[in-house]
Each structure stands twice: as C-alpha cells, then as structure tokens.
Tab-separated table of C-alpha atoms and ligand atoms in Angstrom:
chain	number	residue	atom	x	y	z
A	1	UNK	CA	-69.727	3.680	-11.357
A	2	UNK	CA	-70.799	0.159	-10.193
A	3	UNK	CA	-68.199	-2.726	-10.865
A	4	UNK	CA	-69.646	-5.811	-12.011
A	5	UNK	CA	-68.055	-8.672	-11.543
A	6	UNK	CA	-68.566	-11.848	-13.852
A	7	UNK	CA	-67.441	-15.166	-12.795
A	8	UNK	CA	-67.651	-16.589	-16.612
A	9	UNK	CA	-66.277	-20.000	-15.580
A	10	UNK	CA	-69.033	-20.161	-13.208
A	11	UNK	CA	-71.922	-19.032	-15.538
A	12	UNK	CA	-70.984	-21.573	-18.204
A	13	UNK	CA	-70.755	-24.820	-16.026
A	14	UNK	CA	-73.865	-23.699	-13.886
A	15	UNK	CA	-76.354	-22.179	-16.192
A	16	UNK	CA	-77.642	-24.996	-18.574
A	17	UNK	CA	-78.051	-24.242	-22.047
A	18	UNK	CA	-81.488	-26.214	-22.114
A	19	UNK	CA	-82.695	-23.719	-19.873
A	20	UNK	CA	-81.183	-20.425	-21.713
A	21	UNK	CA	-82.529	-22.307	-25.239
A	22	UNK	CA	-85.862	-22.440	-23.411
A	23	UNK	CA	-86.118	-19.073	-22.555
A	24	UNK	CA	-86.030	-17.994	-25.954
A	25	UNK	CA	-89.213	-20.024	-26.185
A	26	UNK	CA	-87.320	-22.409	-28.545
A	27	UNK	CA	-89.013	-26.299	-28.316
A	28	UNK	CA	-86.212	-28.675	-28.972
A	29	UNK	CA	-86.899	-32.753	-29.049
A	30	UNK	CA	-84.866	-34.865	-26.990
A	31	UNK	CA	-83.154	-37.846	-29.182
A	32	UNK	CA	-81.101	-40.165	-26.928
A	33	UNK	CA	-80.195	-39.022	-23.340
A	34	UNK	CA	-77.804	-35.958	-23.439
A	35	UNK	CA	-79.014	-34.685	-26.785
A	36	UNK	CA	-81.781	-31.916	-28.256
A	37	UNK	CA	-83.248	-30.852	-31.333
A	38	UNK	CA	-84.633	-29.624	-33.219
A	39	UNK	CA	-84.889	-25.898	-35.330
A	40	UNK	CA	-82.027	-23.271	-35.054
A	41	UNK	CA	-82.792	-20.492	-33.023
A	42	UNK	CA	-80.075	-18.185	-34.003
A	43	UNK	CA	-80.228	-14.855	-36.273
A	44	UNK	CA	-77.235	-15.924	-38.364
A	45	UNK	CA	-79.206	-19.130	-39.718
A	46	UNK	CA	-80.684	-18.385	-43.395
A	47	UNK	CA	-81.165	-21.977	-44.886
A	48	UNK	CA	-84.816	-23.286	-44.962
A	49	UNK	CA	-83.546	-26.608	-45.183
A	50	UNK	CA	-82.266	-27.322	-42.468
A	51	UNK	CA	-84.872	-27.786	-40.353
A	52	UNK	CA	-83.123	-30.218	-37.482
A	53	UNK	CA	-79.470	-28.546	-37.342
A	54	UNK	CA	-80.145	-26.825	-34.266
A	55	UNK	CA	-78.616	-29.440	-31.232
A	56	UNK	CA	-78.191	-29.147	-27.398
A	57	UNK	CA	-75.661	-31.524	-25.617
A	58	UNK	CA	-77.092	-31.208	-21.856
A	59	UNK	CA	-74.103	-33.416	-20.745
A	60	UNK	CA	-71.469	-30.918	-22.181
A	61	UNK	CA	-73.673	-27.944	-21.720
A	62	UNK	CA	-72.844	-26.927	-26.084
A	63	UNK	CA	-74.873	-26.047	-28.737
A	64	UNK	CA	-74.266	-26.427	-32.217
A	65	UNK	CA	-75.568	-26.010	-35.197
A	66	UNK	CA	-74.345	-27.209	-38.378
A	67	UNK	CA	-75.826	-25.955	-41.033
A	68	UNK	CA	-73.532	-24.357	-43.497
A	69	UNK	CA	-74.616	-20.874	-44.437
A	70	UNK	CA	-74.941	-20.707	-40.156
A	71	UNK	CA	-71.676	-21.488	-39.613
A	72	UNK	CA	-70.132	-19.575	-42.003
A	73	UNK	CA	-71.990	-16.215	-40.378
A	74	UNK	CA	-70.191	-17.033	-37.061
A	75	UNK	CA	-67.235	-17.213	-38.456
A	76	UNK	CA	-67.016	-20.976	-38.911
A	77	UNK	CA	-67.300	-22.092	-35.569
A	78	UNK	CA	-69.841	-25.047	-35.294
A	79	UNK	CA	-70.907	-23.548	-31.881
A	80	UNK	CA	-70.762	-22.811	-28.305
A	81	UNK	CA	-71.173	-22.303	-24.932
A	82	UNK	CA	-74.446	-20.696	-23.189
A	83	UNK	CA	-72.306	-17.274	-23.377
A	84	UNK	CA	-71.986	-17.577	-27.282
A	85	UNK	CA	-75.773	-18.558	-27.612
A	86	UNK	CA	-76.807	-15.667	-25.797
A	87	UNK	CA	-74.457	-13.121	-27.956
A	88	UNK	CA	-75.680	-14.285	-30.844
A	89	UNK	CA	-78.995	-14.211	-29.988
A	90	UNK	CA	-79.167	-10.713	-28.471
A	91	UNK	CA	-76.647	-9.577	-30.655
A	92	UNK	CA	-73.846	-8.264	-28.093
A	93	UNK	CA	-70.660	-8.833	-26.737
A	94	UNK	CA	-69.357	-12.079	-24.683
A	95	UNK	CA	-69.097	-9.934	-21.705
A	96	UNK	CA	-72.785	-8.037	-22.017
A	97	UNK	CA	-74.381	-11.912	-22.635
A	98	UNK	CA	-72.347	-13.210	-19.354
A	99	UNK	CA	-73.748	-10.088	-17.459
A	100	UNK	CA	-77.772	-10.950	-19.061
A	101	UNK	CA	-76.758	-14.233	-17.711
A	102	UNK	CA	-75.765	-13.484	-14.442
A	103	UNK	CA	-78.981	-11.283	-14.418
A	104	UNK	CA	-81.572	-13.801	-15.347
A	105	UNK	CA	-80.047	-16.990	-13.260
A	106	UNK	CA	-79.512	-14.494	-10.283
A	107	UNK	CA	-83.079	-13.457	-10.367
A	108	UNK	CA	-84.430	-17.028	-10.572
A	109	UNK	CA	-81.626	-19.677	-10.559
A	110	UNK	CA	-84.363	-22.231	-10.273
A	111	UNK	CA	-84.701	-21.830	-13.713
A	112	UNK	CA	-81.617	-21.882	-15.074
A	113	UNK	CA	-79.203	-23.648	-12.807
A	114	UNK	CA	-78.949	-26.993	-13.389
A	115	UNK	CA	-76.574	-28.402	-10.590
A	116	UNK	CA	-73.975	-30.000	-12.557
A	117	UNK	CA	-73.895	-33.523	-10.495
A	118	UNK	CA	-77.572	-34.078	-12.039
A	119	UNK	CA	-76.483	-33.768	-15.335
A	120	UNK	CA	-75.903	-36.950	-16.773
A	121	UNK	CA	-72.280	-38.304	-17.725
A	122	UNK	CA	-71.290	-37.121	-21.728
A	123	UNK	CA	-70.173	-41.062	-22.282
A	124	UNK	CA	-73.233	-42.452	-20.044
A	125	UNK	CA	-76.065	-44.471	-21.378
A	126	UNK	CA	-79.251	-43.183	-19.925
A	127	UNK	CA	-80.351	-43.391	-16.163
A	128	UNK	CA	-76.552	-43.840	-14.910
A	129	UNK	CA	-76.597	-43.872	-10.774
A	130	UNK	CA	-75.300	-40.362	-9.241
A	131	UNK	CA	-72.474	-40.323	-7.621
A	132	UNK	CA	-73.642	-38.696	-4.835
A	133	UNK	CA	-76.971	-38.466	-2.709
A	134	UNK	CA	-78.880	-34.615	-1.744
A	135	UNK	CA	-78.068	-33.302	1.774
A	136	UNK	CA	-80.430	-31.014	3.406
A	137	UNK	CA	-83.316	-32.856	2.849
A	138	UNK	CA	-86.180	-32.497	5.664
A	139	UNK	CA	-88.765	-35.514	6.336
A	140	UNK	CA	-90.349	-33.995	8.945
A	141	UNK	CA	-91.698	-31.498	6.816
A	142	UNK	CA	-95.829	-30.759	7.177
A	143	UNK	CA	-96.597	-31.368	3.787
A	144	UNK	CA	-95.672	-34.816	3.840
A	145	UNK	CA	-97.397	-35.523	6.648
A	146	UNK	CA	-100.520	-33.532	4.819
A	147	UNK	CA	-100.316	-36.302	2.344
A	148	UNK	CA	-100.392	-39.029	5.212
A	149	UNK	CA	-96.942	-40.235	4.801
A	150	UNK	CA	-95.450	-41.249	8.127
A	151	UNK	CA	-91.496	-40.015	9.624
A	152	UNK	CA	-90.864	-43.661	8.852
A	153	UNK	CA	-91.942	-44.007	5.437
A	154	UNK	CA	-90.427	-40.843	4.588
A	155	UNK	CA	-87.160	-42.242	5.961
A	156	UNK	CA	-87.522	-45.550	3.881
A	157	UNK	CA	-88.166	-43.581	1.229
A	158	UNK	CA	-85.471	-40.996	1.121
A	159	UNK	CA	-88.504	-38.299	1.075
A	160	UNK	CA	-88.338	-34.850	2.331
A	161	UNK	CA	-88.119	-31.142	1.694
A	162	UNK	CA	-84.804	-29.930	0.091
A	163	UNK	CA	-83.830	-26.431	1.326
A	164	UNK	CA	-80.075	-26.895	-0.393
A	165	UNK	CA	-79.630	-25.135	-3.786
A	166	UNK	CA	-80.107	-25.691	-7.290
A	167	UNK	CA	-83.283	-26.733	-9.619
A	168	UNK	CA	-85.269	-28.958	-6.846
A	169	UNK	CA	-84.770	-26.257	-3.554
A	170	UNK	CA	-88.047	-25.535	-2.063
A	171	UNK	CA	-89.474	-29.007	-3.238
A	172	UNK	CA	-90.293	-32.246	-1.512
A	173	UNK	CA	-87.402	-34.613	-3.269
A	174	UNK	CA	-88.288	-38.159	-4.109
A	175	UNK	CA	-85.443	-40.529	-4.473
A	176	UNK	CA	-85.859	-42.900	-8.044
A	177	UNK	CA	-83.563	-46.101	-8.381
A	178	UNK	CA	-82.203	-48.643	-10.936
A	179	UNK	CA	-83.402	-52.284	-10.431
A	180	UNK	CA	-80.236	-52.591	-8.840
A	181	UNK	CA	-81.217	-49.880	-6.230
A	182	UNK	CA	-78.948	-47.854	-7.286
A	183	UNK	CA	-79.643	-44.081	-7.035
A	184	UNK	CA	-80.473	-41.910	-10.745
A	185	UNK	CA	-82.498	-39.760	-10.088
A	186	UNK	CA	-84.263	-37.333	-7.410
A	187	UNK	CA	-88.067	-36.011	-8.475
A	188	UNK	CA	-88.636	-32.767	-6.949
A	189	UNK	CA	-92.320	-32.408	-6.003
A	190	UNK	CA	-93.737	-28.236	-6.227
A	191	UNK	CA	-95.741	-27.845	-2.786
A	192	UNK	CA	-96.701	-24.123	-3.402
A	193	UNK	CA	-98.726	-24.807	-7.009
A	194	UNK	CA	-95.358	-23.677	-9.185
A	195	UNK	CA	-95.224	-25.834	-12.352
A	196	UNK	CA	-94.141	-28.335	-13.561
A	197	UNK	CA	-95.645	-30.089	-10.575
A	198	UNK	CA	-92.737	-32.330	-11.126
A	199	UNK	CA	-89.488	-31.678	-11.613
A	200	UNK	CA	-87.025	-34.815	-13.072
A	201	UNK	CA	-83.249	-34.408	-13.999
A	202	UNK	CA	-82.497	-33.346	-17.969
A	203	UNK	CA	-81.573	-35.983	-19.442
A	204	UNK	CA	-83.463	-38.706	-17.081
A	205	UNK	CA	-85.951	-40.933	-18.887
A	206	UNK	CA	-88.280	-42.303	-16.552
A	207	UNK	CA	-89.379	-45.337	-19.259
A	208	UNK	CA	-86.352	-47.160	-18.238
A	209	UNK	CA	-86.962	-47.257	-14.829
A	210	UNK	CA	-90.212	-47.827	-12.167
A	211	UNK	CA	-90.251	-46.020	-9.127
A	212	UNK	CA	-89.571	-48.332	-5.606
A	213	UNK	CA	-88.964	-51.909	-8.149
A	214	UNK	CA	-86.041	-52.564	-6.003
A	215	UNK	CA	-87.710	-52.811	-2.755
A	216	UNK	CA	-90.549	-54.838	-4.652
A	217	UNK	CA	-88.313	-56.728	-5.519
A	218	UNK	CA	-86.941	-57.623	-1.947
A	219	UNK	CA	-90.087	-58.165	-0.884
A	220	UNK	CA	-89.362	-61.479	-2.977
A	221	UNK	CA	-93.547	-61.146	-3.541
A	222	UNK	CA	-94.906	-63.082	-6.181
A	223	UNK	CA	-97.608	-60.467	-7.205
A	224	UNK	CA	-97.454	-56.756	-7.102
A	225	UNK	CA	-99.204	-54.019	-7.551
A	226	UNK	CA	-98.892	-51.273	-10.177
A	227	UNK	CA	-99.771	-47.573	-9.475
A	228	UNK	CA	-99.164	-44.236	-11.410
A	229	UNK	CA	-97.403	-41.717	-8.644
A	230	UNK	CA	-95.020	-41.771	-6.203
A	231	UNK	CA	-97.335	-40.557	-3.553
A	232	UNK	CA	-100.020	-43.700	-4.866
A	233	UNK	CA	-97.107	-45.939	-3.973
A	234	UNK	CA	-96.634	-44.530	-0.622
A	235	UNK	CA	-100.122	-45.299	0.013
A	236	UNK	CA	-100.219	-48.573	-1.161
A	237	UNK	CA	-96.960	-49.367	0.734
A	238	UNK	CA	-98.195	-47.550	4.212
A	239	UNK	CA	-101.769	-49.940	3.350
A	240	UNK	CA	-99.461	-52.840	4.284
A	241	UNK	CA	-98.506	-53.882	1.054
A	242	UNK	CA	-94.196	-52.975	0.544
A	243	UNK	CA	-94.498	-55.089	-3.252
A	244	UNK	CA	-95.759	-51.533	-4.940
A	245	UNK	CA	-93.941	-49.986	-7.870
A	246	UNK	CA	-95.164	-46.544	-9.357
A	247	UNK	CA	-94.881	-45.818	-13.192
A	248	UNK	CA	-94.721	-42.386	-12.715
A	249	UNK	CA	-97.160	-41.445	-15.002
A	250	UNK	CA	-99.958	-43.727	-16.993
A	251	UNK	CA	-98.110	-45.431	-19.493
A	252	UNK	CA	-95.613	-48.457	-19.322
A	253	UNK	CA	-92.882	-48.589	-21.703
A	254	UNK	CA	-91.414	-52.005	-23.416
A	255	UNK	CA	-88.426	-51.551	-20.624
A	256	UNK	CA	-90.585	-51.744	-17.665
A	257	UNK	CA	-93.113	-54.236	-19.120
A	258	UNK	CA	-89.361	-56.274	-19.267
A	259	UNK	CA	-88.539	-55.580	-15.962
A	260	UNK	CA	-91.759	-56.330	-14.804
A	261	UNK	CA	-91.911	-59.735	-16.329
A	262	UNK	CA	-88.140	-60.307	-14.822
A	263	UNK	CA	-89.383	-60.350	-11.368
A	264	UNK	CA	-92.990	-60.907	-11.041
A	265	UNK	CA	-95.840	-63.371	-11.640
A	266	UNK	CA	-98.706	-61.455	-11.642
A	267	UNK	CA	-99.800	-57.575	-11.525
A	268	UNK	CA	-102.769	-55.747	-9.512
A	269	UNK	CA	-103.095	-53.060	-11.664
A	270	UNK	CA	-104.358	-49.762	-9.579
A	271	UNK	CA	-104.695	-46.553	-11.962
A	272	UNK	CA	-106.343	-43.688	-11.645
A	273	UNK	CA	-110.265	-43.371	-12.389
A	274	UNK	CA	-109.826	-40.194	-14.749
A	275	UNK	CA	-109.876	-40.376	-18.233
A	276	UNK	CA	-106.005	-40.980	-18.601
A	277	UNK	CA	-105.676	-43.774	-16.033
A	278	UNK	CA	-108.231	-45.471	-17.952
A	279	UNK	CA	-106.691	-45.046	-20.898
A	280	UNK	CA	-103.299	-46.433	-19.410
A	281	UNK	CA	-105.609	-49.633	-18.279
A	282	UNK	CA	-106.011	-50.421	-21.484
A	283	UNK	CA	-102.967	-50.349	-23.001
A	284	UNK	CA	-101.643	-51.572	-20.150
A	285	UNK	CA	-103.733	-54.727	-20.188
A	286	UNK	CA	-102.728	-54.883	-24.323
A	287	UNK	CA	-99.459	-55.017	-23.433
A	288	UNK	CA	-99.599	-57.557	-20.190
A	289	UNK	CA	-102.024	-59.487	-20.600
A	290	UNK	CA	-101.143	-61.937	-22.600
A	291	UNK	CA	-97.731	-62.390	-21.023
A	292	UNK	CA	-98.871	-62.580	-17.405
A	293	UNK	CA	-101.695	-62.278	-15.280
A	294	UNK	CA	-103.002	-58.886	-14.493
A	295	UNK	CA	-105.644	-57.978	-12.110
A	296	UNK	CA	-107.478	-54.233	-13.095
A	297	UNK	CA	-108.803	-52.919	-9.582
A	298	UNK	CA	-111.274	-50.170	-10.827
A	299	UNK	CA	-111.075	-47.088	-8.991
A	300	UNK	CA	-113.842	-44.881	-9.060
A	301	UNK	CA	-113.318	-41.772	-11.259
A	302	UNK	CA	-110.676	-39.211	-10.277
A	303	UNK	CA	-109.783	-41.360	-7.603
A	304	UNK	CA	-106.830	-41.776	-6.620
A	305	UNK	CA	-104.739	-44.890	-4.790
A	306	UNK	CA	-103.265	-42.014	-2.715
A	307	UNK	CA	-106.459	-40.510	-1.579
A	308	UNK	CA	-108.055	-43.573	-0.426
A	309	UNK	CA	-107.571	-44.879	2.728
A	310	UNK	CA	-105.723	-47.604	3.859
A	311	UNK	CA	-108.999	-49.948	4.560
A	312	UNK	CA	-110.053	-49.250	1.592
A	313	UNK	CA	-106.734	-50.344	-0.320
A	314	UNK	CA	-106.868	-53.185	1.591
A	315	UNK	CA	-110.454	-54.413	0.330
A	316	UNK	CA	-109.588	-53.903	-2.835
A	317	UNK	CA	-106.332	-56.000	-2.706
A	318	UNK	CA	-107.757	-58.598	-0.791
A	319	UNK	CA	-110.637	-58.919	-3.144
A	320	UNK	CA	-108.481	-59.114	-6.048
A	321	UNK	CA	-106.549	-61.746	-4.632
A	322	UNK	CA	-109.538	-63.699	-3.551
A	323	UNK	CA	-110.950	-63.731	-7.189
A	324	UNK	CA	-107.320	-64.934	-8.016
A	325	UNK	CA	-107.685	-67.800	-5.226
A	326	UNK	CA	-104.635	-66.692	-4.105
A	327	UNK	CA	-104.469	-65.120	-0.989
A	328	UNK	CA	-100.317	-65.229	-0.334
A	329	UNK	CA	-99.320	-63.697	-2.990
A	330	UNK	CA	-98.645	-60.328	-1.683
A	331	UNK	CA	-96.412	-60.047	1.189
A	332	UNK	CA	-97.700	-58.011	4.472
A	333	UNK	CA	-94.859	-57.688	6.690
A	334	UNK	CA	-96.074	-55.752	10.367
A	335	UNK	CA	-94.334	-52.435	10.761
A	336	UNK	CA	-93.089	-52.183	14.030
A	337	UNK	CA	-94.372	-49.589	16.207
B	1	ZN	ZN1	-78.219	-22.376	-37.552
C-alpha cells in the first residue's frame, strides 16, 4: 500500500482558486482587483436567476457563492477554500479533492501555483508595490540577446530568465513599476511558444500603470515616445532615446492618458503597423490630441519598433522632431562603453 501524504495547509495557500475555477473551463469576469465573477460552477446550484453569484477572491484565495437554494445544498456555508470547490465539484471527500489537487499542481504547478507574494494584498487598491523583488533571475540569457538587448540594458531593466519557482519559472521576467518606481509587478515572457505569451500577476491591471514611466520620467525629457511592448521600449531606449514608455498592449486607458499629461509635453506615438496598432493610433490620437501634441510615426505594416534597427528609429525620431522644429526635446544621453 502506498502512503500518500497531503500537506492541506500547503495546497490551500499555494494552489489558487482562479486557476482550479479555470480548469473546470469556468470564464469568470474580473470586477475590481482581487475579485471574479461571474456564473456558479457548482452541482449544488439550481436557481436560474442567479446568474452572477458565483465569486472568486484571488487575494484570500475563497469562493463563494451566494445564492440561496446553493447554499442551502452545502449545508449553509457561503463557501470555501480550493479543497471545498474541488469536492463539490467532483463530488468526493476533502481528503480525495486535496489528493486531485496535489495531482494536478504536481504535474504542472505552472498552472496552478500562484506564488502567494504575487497575489495582491485583500485590503490593497490595485497595483500595490511587492514587497519583495524575484531572485534567480539570469540576464545573460541567449534569448535576450536574440532580441538585441544588451547585458546592460538587461541590468537597467531588471530583465532576465527566472529559473526560481512558481507561475513565471522558465520565462524571461520583466520588471513593471508605479510612477513612483516602485515595483508591482513582474511580466513573465514564454520563450519556447507556450501561451499566454505573457504572463502578468492575477489581480494586476496594467491600465493603471505604463511600463518604464519612471525612468521617462527622470529623463526630465519634455517629449516622449509611446510604444506598445516591452521589448519595443527596449529598442527605442537602446536607439538612444531613455524617454520611452510601453503601454503594454495597443490601447491607453484614462489613467495613463493622466499620467501622461502629468509629466510630458508632447508624445511620438510609435505603434505597430498591423491592423491593431492602427487601430490604437486612432483612438489614441482621439484621446490626445486635443490635450497635447502628438506626433504618429507610421510604421510600415507588421512592423514593429522592436524589429527595426536602431538607425532606423533614429530617422524616424529625428524626423518627427524636425517637423515639430524642435530638435531638444528628447534627451540622448551617451552610454558609456
Ligand atoms: Zn451556486
């Protein structure tokens, strides 16, 4: 007979209940920063009414659902730990949903170990700085310097390849910060093709922030230029030009359009050629426009900032900021070495 030993503390503050509410292929909506829902899930919910009961607190790692009839099948309780959500579900004991569990988040704890320092704080508005900062992170790893970003860039930048454990091992990790520049998030970059091709913290909302703002911002530059990705940025910066900031992605929320107005004058816009960059242009320019001045450099389709070369960044920027008549706008600062 084979022992199995279940450490159930363990289970419930490491496997995240987004994850096990996931792999029922349940879709929940996210509604502030620590909270999901959306339908319930479970076999003891009758009422067609209640379409939204269902809820996921990420920070807590707890279900609940509240419909009435619901409740009253499990005995009153309002809900539960990942352990409970699994019983119920599979209809078993505590102990048999502990050991599917252990099974699943042994056999691929990428997907349902959420370290619990990346979870945000229950009493936290959204995008709080983490209290504490990845070890094991390599920046001399190939792929970065596949993408052309240099030792030193990927030092400035906090980039590298995580080999520790938890949700972002085996991914290039890209440090995100408050205006402030205070750490809240790490992006974890797949290098092998597994999806999602980026991986963000639950609970992170990437509309209140913009990827490298506090470096633009001590740049003290007067212009500066707006990208979609992380890697675009890199580019951009590595071009010779440190006042970047990447939306990560192609839209620009009323937050960052506020923090963009907060500490700039005017705005190169650099998106992507494809279809959704161009789409982001315009919105973009809806948005900005009449506020500040904003620059669109076209890129040719499905090109990216981050596959261009420096030279060519650099014509583009400088002819931008000729057609401005302002050629000292954007700071170039010599790297040394
Ligand atoms: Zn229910």
């Amino acid at each position: 007979m084979v022992t199995t030993w279940v450490d159930f503390k363990q289970l419930k503050a490491d496997v995240a209940i987004e994850q096990v509410v996931a792999h029922y292929g349940v879709h929940l909506r996210r509604v502030g920063g620590t909270e999901l829902r959306g339908r319930c899930p479970l076999p003891t919910h009758s009422s067609s009414r209640s379409r939204d009961s269902f809820a996921v607190n990420i920070a807590r790692n707890v279900w609940s659902c509240r419909s009435l009839s619901c409740m009253q099948a499990r005995g009153g309780r309002p809900g539960g730990n990942v352990r409970d959500f699994v019983a119920l579900m599979e209809r078993c004991s505590i102990r048999e949903a502990a050991l599917r569990l252990q099974q699943w988040s042994g056999a691929a704890p990428e997907r349902f170990i959420v370290p619990r320092e990346v979870r945000p704080d229950p009493v936290a508005s959204e995008d709080r700085p983490l209290h504490f900062a990845l070890q094991y992170v390599d920046a001399t790893h190939p792929y970065l310097t596949s993408r052309g970003v240099s030792l030193r860039t990927a030092r400035t930048f906090g980039l590298g390849f995580y080999t520790g454990r938890g949700l972002l091992r085996g991914r290039i990790v890209i440090p995100i910060h408050n205006e402030a520049g205070e750490l809240v998030a790490y992006a974890g970059r797949a290098i092998d093709g597994q999806e999602p091709k980026y991986r963000f913290p639950a609970g992170f909302r990437k509309s209140l922030v913009l990827f490298n703002l506090h470096r633009a911002i001590a740049t003290k530059a007067h212009t500066v230029i707006l990208v979609e990705g992380f890697f675009d940025a890199i580019a951009v910066y590595q071009a010779g030009y440190p006042a970047v900031i990447a939306l990560m992605g192609s839209t620009l929320s009323r937050t960052q359009a506020d923090l963009l107005r907060s500490h700039f004058d005017r705005i190169i816009l650099m998106l992507d050629g494809d279809a959704a960059g161009q789409q982001g242009t315009a919105t973009i320019m809806n948005l900005l426009a009449p506020q500040m001045p904003v620059d669109v450099v076209s890129l040719q389709e499905r090109e990216q900032p981050d596959q261009r070369t420096a030279r060519e960044i650099q014509r583009v920027v400088q002819q931008s900021q000729a057609e401005a008549g302002d050629e000292h706008t954007v700071t170039l600062p010599k790297e040394n070495g």
